[in-house]
DNA sequence: CTGGGGACGGGGCCC
DNA sequence: CGGGCCCCGTCCCCA
């Protein structure tokens, strides 16, 4: 699956809202309507926006410097795959958040790791573009590495993992995969081991109770960014995932997948693909 | 059965 | 090339 809406959160207070702050529990309602046909794509079309995107910084929690030039609605972003949003106007950095809080917009802003055609022009600097998919990279080296991902599994360049035999056409991907067999990062508390240090970091939060990712809408905090993302979707009034059998809709793809496994499809063949 | 959340793995990208 | 960071997705559990 193409990594379409790669997004990066910025601190919500980097997006000062004009005028009085909106109520924290403002109901979600139109005009946050889905932009039509793109809805089937399965993402938060209405609440993803590139507002305030800072392409030159990819740090996580350290606060991104507020961009005084940012003003909701001013941003131009013509990528047809990119969702548009006015959602941020409904959110503010609630005091209830026990930690850094993230508005919907702020959370779903691109992290700049998969830029597309035209991005380099906006940034005013030369970038190296992939002729196959249009993604651009800062260096030819990065582009060369990316191009490996377009190889076929039948390619002579494909290599197999010596441990499990899984084949990879991208050497960096293979290198990363090989690491998954080496669980050298061990939790001092429970002894569980992980292949990568940040997996251990996330695990440690389950012991410490640390929850660095706060929702600016309700103040609820999470230890895991992915879980905050899923939580953000629960604030959406829109359900983008529709069952192809009974047309029931769900806010999260995982709910739809669960539904597919439920009675709706029991005993019936559903050749339609799960997901989008 | 649905909704929500905790935990984690795999893999891509930047520096 | 390797480390670090981040995203997507999934599994599982519970209300």
Coordinates of C-alpha atoms (C1' of nucleotides) in Angstrom, one line a residue:
Chain A
X1 CA 0.0 0.0 0.0
X2 CA 1.4 3.4 -0.9
X3 CA 2.2 5.5 2.0
X4 CA -0.1 8.2 1.1
X5 CA -0.9 10.6 3.9
X6 CA 2.3 10.5 5.8
X7 CA 1.7 12.9 8.5
X8 CA 3.4 14.5 11.3
X9 CA 2.0 16.1 14.4
X10 CA 3.1 19.4 15.6
X11 CA 2.3 20.8 19.0
X12 CA -1.2 22.2 18.9
X13 CA -0.1 25.5 20.3
X14 CA 1.8 26.0 17.1
X15 CA -1.6 26.7 15.5
X16 CA -3.0 29.7 17.3
X17 CA -6.6 29.9 16.4
X18 CA -8.0 33.3 15.6
X19 CA -10.5 34.7 17.9
X20 CA -11.8 33.1 21.0
X21 CA -11.0 29.4 21.6
X22 CA -13.7 27.0 20.6
X23 CA -15.3 24.9 23.2
X24 CA -13.4 21.8 23.7
X25 CA -16.3 19.5 23.2
X26 CA -17.8 21.2 20.2
X27 CA -19.8 18.7 18.3
X28 CA -18.4 17.7 15.0
X29 CA -20.7 18.6 12.2
X30 CA -20.7 19.9 8.7
X31 CA -19.0 21.6 7.0
X32 CA -16.7 18.8 7.7
X33 CA -18.2 16.7 5.0
X34 CA -16.2 14.3 3.1
X35 CA -15.0 15.5 -0.3
X36 CA -17.0 12.9 -2.2
X37 CA -15.3 10.1 -4.1
X38 CA -12.1 10.1 -2.1
X39 CA -14.1 8.9 0.9
X40 CA -13.7 5.4 -0.2
X41 CA -10.0 5.7 0.3
X42 CA -10.4 5.1 3.9
X43 CA -8.6 7.9 5.5
X44 CA -9.6 10.8 7.5
X45 CA -10.2 12.9 4.5
X46 CA -11.9 15.6 6.4
X47 CA -9.5 16.0 9.2
X48 CA -6.1 15.6 7.5
X49 CA -4.4 18.8 6.5
X50 CA -1.0 20.0 5.9
X51 CA -1.5 23.1 7.9
X52 CA 1.7 24.3 9.6
X53 CA 3.7 21.6 8.1
X54 CA 7.4 22.1 8.8
X55 CA 9.2 20.0 6.3
X56 CA 12.6 20.6 7.8
X57 CA 12.1 19.1 11.1
X58 CA 11.2 15.6 12.0
X59 CA 11.7 15.5 15.7
X60 CA 8.8 14.1 17.6
X61 CA 7.9 15.6 20.8
X62 CA 10.3 18.6 21.0
X63 CA 8.1 21.5 20.2
X64 CA 8.1 22.8 16.7
X65 CA 8.6 26.5 16.7
X66 CA 5.3 28.2 16.1
X67 CA 4.9 29.4 12.6
X68 CA 3.5 32.9 12.8
X69 CA 2.9 32.8 9.1
X70 CA 0.4 30.0 9.5
X71 CA -3.2 30.8 9.1
X72 CA -5.8 28.2 8.6
X73 CA -7.1 28.1 5.1
X74 CA -4.1 29.9 3.7
X75 CA -2.1 26.8 2.9
X76 CA -2.0 25.8 -0.7
X77 CA -1.8 22.1 -1.2
X78 CA -2.9 20.8 -4.5
X79 CA -2.0 17.2 -4.1
X80 CA -5.2 15.4 -5.2
X81 CA -4.6 12.7 -2.7
X82 CA -4.2 15.0 0.1
X83 CA -7.2 15.6 2.3
X84 CA -8.3 19.0 3.1
X85 CA -9.6 20.2 6.3
X86 CA -11.0 23.0 8.3
X87 CA -11.0 20.8 11.3
X88 CA -8.4 22.6 13.3
X89 CA -10.7 25.5 13.8
X90 CA -12.6 23.3 16.2
X91 CA -9.7 22.5 18.4
X92 CA -7.4 24.2 20.8
X93 CA -4.8 23.1 23.2
X94 CA -6.9 22.2 26.2
X95 CA -5.4 22.6 29.6
X96 CA -6.8 19.2 30.5
X97 CA -4.1 17.5 28.6
X98 CA -1.5 16.1 30.9
X99 CA 1.1 16.3 28.3
X100 CA 1.8 17.6 24.9
X101 CA -1.5 17.7 23.1
X102 CA -2.2 17.4 19.5
X103 CA -5.0 18.8 17.5
X104 CA -6.5 16.9 14.7
X105 CA -4.7 18.9 12.1
X106 CA -1.5 19.0 14.0
X107 CA -1.5 15.2 14.4
X108 CA -2.1 14.4 10.8
X109 CA 0.3 16.7 9.2
X110 CA 2.7 15.1 6.8
X111 CA 6.1 14.3 8.3
X112 CA 7.7 15.1 5.0
X113 CA 9.2 11.7 4.5
X114 CA 7.3 11.1 1.3
X115 CA 7.2 14.2 -0.7
X116 CA 5.6 14.3 -4.0
X117 CA 5.9 16.1 -7.2
X118 CA 5.9 19.9 -6.8
X119 CA 7.0 19.8 -3.2
X120 CA 10.6 20.8 -4.2
X121 CA 9.3 23.8 -5.9
X122 CA 7.4 24.8 -2.9
X123 CA 10.4 24.4 -0.8
X124 CA 12.5 26.3 -3.3
X125 CA 15.3 23.7 -3.3
X126 CA 16.3 21.0 -5.8
X127 CA 15.3 17.5 -4.9
X128 CA 15.8 14.2 -6.5
X129 CA 12.6 12.8 -7.9
X130 CA 11.7 9.1 -8.5
X131 CA 10.6 8.7 -12.1
X132 CA 8.3 5.8 -11.1
X133 CA 6.3 7.3 -8.3
X134 CA 7.3 10.9 -8.1
X135 CA 8.5 10.9 -4.6
X136 CA 11.4 13.3 -4.1
X137 CA 14.4 13.0 -1.9
X138 CA 17.1 15.3 -0.6
X139 CA 19.9 13.4 -2.0
X140 CA 20.6 11.1 -4.9
X141 CA 21.7 8.5 -2.4
X142 CA 18.3 8.5 -0.8
X143 CA 16.6 8.3 -4.1
X144 CA 18.8 5.4 -5.2
X145 CA 17.9 3.6 -2.0
X146 CA 14.2 4.3 -2.6
X147 CA 14.3 3.0 -6.1
X148 CA 15.2 -0.4 -4.8
X149 CA 11.7 -0.7 -3.4
X150 CA 10.3 -0.7 -7.0
X151 CA 12.2 -3.8 -7.9
X152 CA 10.3 -7.0 -8.6
X153 CA 10.6 -9.9 -6.2
X154 CA 11.7 -11.8 -9.3
X155 CA 14.5 -9.5 -9.7
X156 CA 18.0 -10.8 -9.6
X157 CA 18.7 -8.2 -7.0
X158 CA 16.3 -9.9 -4.6
X159 CA 17.9 -11.4 -1.5
X160 CA 16.5 -13.6 1.2
X161 CA 16.7 -13.4 4.9
X162 CA 19.2 -16.0 6.1
X163 CA 17.0 -16.7 9.1
X164 CA 13.5 -17.0 7.8
X165 CA 14.0 -17.0 4.0
X166 CA 11.7 -14.0 3.4
X167 CA 12.7 -12.3 0.2
X168 CA 13.4 -8.6 -0.2
X169 CA 14.2 -6.5 -3.2
X170 CA 15.3 -3.5 -1.1
X171 CA 18.5 -4.0 0.8
X172 CA 17.7 -1.5 3.5
X173 CA 14.5 -3.3 4.0
X174 CA 16.3 -6.6 4.3
X175 CA 18.7 -5.1 6.7
X176 CA 15.9 -3.9 8.9
X177 CA 14.2 -7.2 8.7
X178 CA 17.2 -9.1 9.7
X179 CA 17.3 -7.0 12.9
X180 CA 13.9 -8.3 13.8
X181 CA 15.5 -11.6 14.5
X182 CA 17.9 -10.1 16.9
X183 CA 16.1 -9.1 20.1
X184 CA 18.9 -7.3 21.9
X185 CA 16.9 -4.6 23.6
X186 CA 15.7 -6.1 26.8
X187 CA 13.3 -4.6 29.4
X188 CA 14.9 -4.4 32.8
X189 CA 11.5 -4.7 34.5
X190 CA 9.9 -7.7 32.8
X191 CA 12.6 -9.1 30.7
X192 CA 10.7 -8.8 27.4
X193 CA 13.1 -8.3 24.5
X194 CA 12.7 -6.1 21.4
X195 CA 14.5 -5.8 18.1
X196 CA 14.6 -2.0 18.2
X197 CA 15.3 0.5 20.9
X198 CA 12.2 2.5 20.3
X199 CA 10.0 -0.5 20.6
X200 CA 11.5 -1.0 24.1
X201 CA 10.9 2.7 24.8
X202 CA 7.3 2.3 24.0
X203 CA 7.1 -0.8 26.1
X204 CA 8.7 0.9 29.0
X205 CA 5.9 3.4 29.1
X206 CA 3.6 0.5 30.0
X207 CA 5.7 0.2 33.2
X208 CA 6.1 3.9 33.9
X209 CA 2.7 5.0 33.0
X210 CA 4.1 7.8 30.9
X211 CA 1.7 9.1 28.3
X212 CA 3.4 11.7 26.2
X213 CA 0.6 11.9 23.5
X214 CA -2.4 13.9 24.5
X215 CA -5.5 14.6 22.6
X216 CA -6.2 18.3 22.4
X217 CA -9.9 17.6 22.0
X218 CA -10.6 15.7 25.2
X219 CA -7.4 15.8 27.0
X220 CA -7.0 12.0 27.1
X221 CA -3.4 10.9 27.0
X222 CA -1.7 7.9 25.4
X223 CA 1.6 6.2 25.6
X224 CA 1.6 5.3 22.0
X225 CA 1.2 7.6 19.0
X226 CA -0.7 5.1 16.9
X227 CA -3.2 4.8 19.7
X228 CA -3.7 8.5 19.8
X229 CA -4.2 8.5 16.1
X230 CA -6.9 5.9 16.4
X231 CA -8.4 7.8 19.3
X232 CA -8.5 10.9 17.1
X233 CA -10.6 9.1 14.7
X234 CA -13.2 8.4 17.3
X235 CA -13.7 12.2 17.5
X236 CA -14.7 12.2 13.9
X237 CA -18.4 12.2 13.2
X238 CA -17.7 10.5 9.9
X239 CA -17.4 6.8 9.3
X240 CA -15.3 6.2 6.2
X241 CA -15.2 2.4 6.2
X242 CA -18.2 0.8 4.8
X243 CA -19.1 -2.9 4.8
X244 CA -19.5 -4.0 1.2
X245 CA -22.1 -6.5 2.3
X246 CA -24.5 -4.6 4.5
X247 CA -23.3 -1.1 3.9
X248 CA -22.9 -0.4 7.6
X249 CA -20.2 2.1 8.2
X250 CA -17.4 2.4 10.8
X251 CA -15.0 5.1 11.9
X252 CA -12.0 2.8 12.0
X253 CA -10.8 0.3 9.6
X254 CA -10.1 -2.1 12.4
X255 CA -13.8 -2.0 13.3
X256 CA -14.7 -2.8 9.8
X257 CA -12.3 -5.7 9.7
X258 CA -13.9 -7.0 12.9
X259 CA -17.3 -6.6 11.3
X260 CA -16.1 -8.6 8.3
X261 CA -15.2 -11.4 10.7
X262 CA -18.6 -11.1 12.4
X263 CA -21.9 -12.6 11.6
X264 CA -22.4 -10.4 8.6
X265 CA -20.1 -12.5 6.6
X266 CA -20.3 -15.8 8.4
X267 CA -21.2 -18.6 6.0
X268 CA -21.1 -16.3 3.0
X269 CA -18.2 -15.9 0.7
X270 CA -17.0 -12.4 0.4
X271 CA -14.7 -12.2 -2.5
X272 CA -14.6 -8.4 -2.0
X273 CA -11.4 -7.4 -0.5
X274 CA -11.3 -6.4 3.1
X275 CA -10.2 -2.9 3.4
X276 CA -9.9 -0.4 0.7
Chain B
dC1 C1' -21.7 -6.9 17.8
dT2 C1' -19.6 -2.4 18.2
dG3 C1' -16.5 0.9 20.2
dG4 C1' -12.4 2.0 22.4
dG5 C1' -7.9 1.4 24.0
dG6 C1' -3.1 -1.0 25.0
dA7 C1' 0.7 -3.0 23.1
dC8 C1' 3.6 -4.1 19.5
dG9 C1' 5.8 -5.5 14.7
dG10 C1' 7.3 -4.4 10.1
dG11 C1' 9.1 -1.3 7.2
dG12 C1' 10.2 3.5 5.0
dC13 C1' 12.7 7.7 5.3
dC14 C1' 16.0 11.2 7.2
dC15 C1' 20.2 12.6 9.0
Chain C
dC1 C1' 25.7 2.5 6.4
dG2 C1' 23.5 2.6 10.8
dG3 C1' 20.7 4.9 14.2
dG4 C1' 16.7 7.2 15.2
dC5 C1' 12.1 8.4 14.2
dC6 C1' 7.7 7.7 12.4
dC7 C1' 3.7 5.6 10.2
dC8 C1' 0.5 1.8 9.2
dG9 C1' -1.5 -2.0 10.6
dT10 C1' -2.8 -5.8 13.6
dC11 C1' -3.8 -8.5 17.6
dC12 C1' -5.9 -8.7 21.9
dC13 C1' -8.8 -7.4 25.6
dC14 C1' -12.6 -5.1 27.8
dA15 C1' -17.0 -2.4 28.3

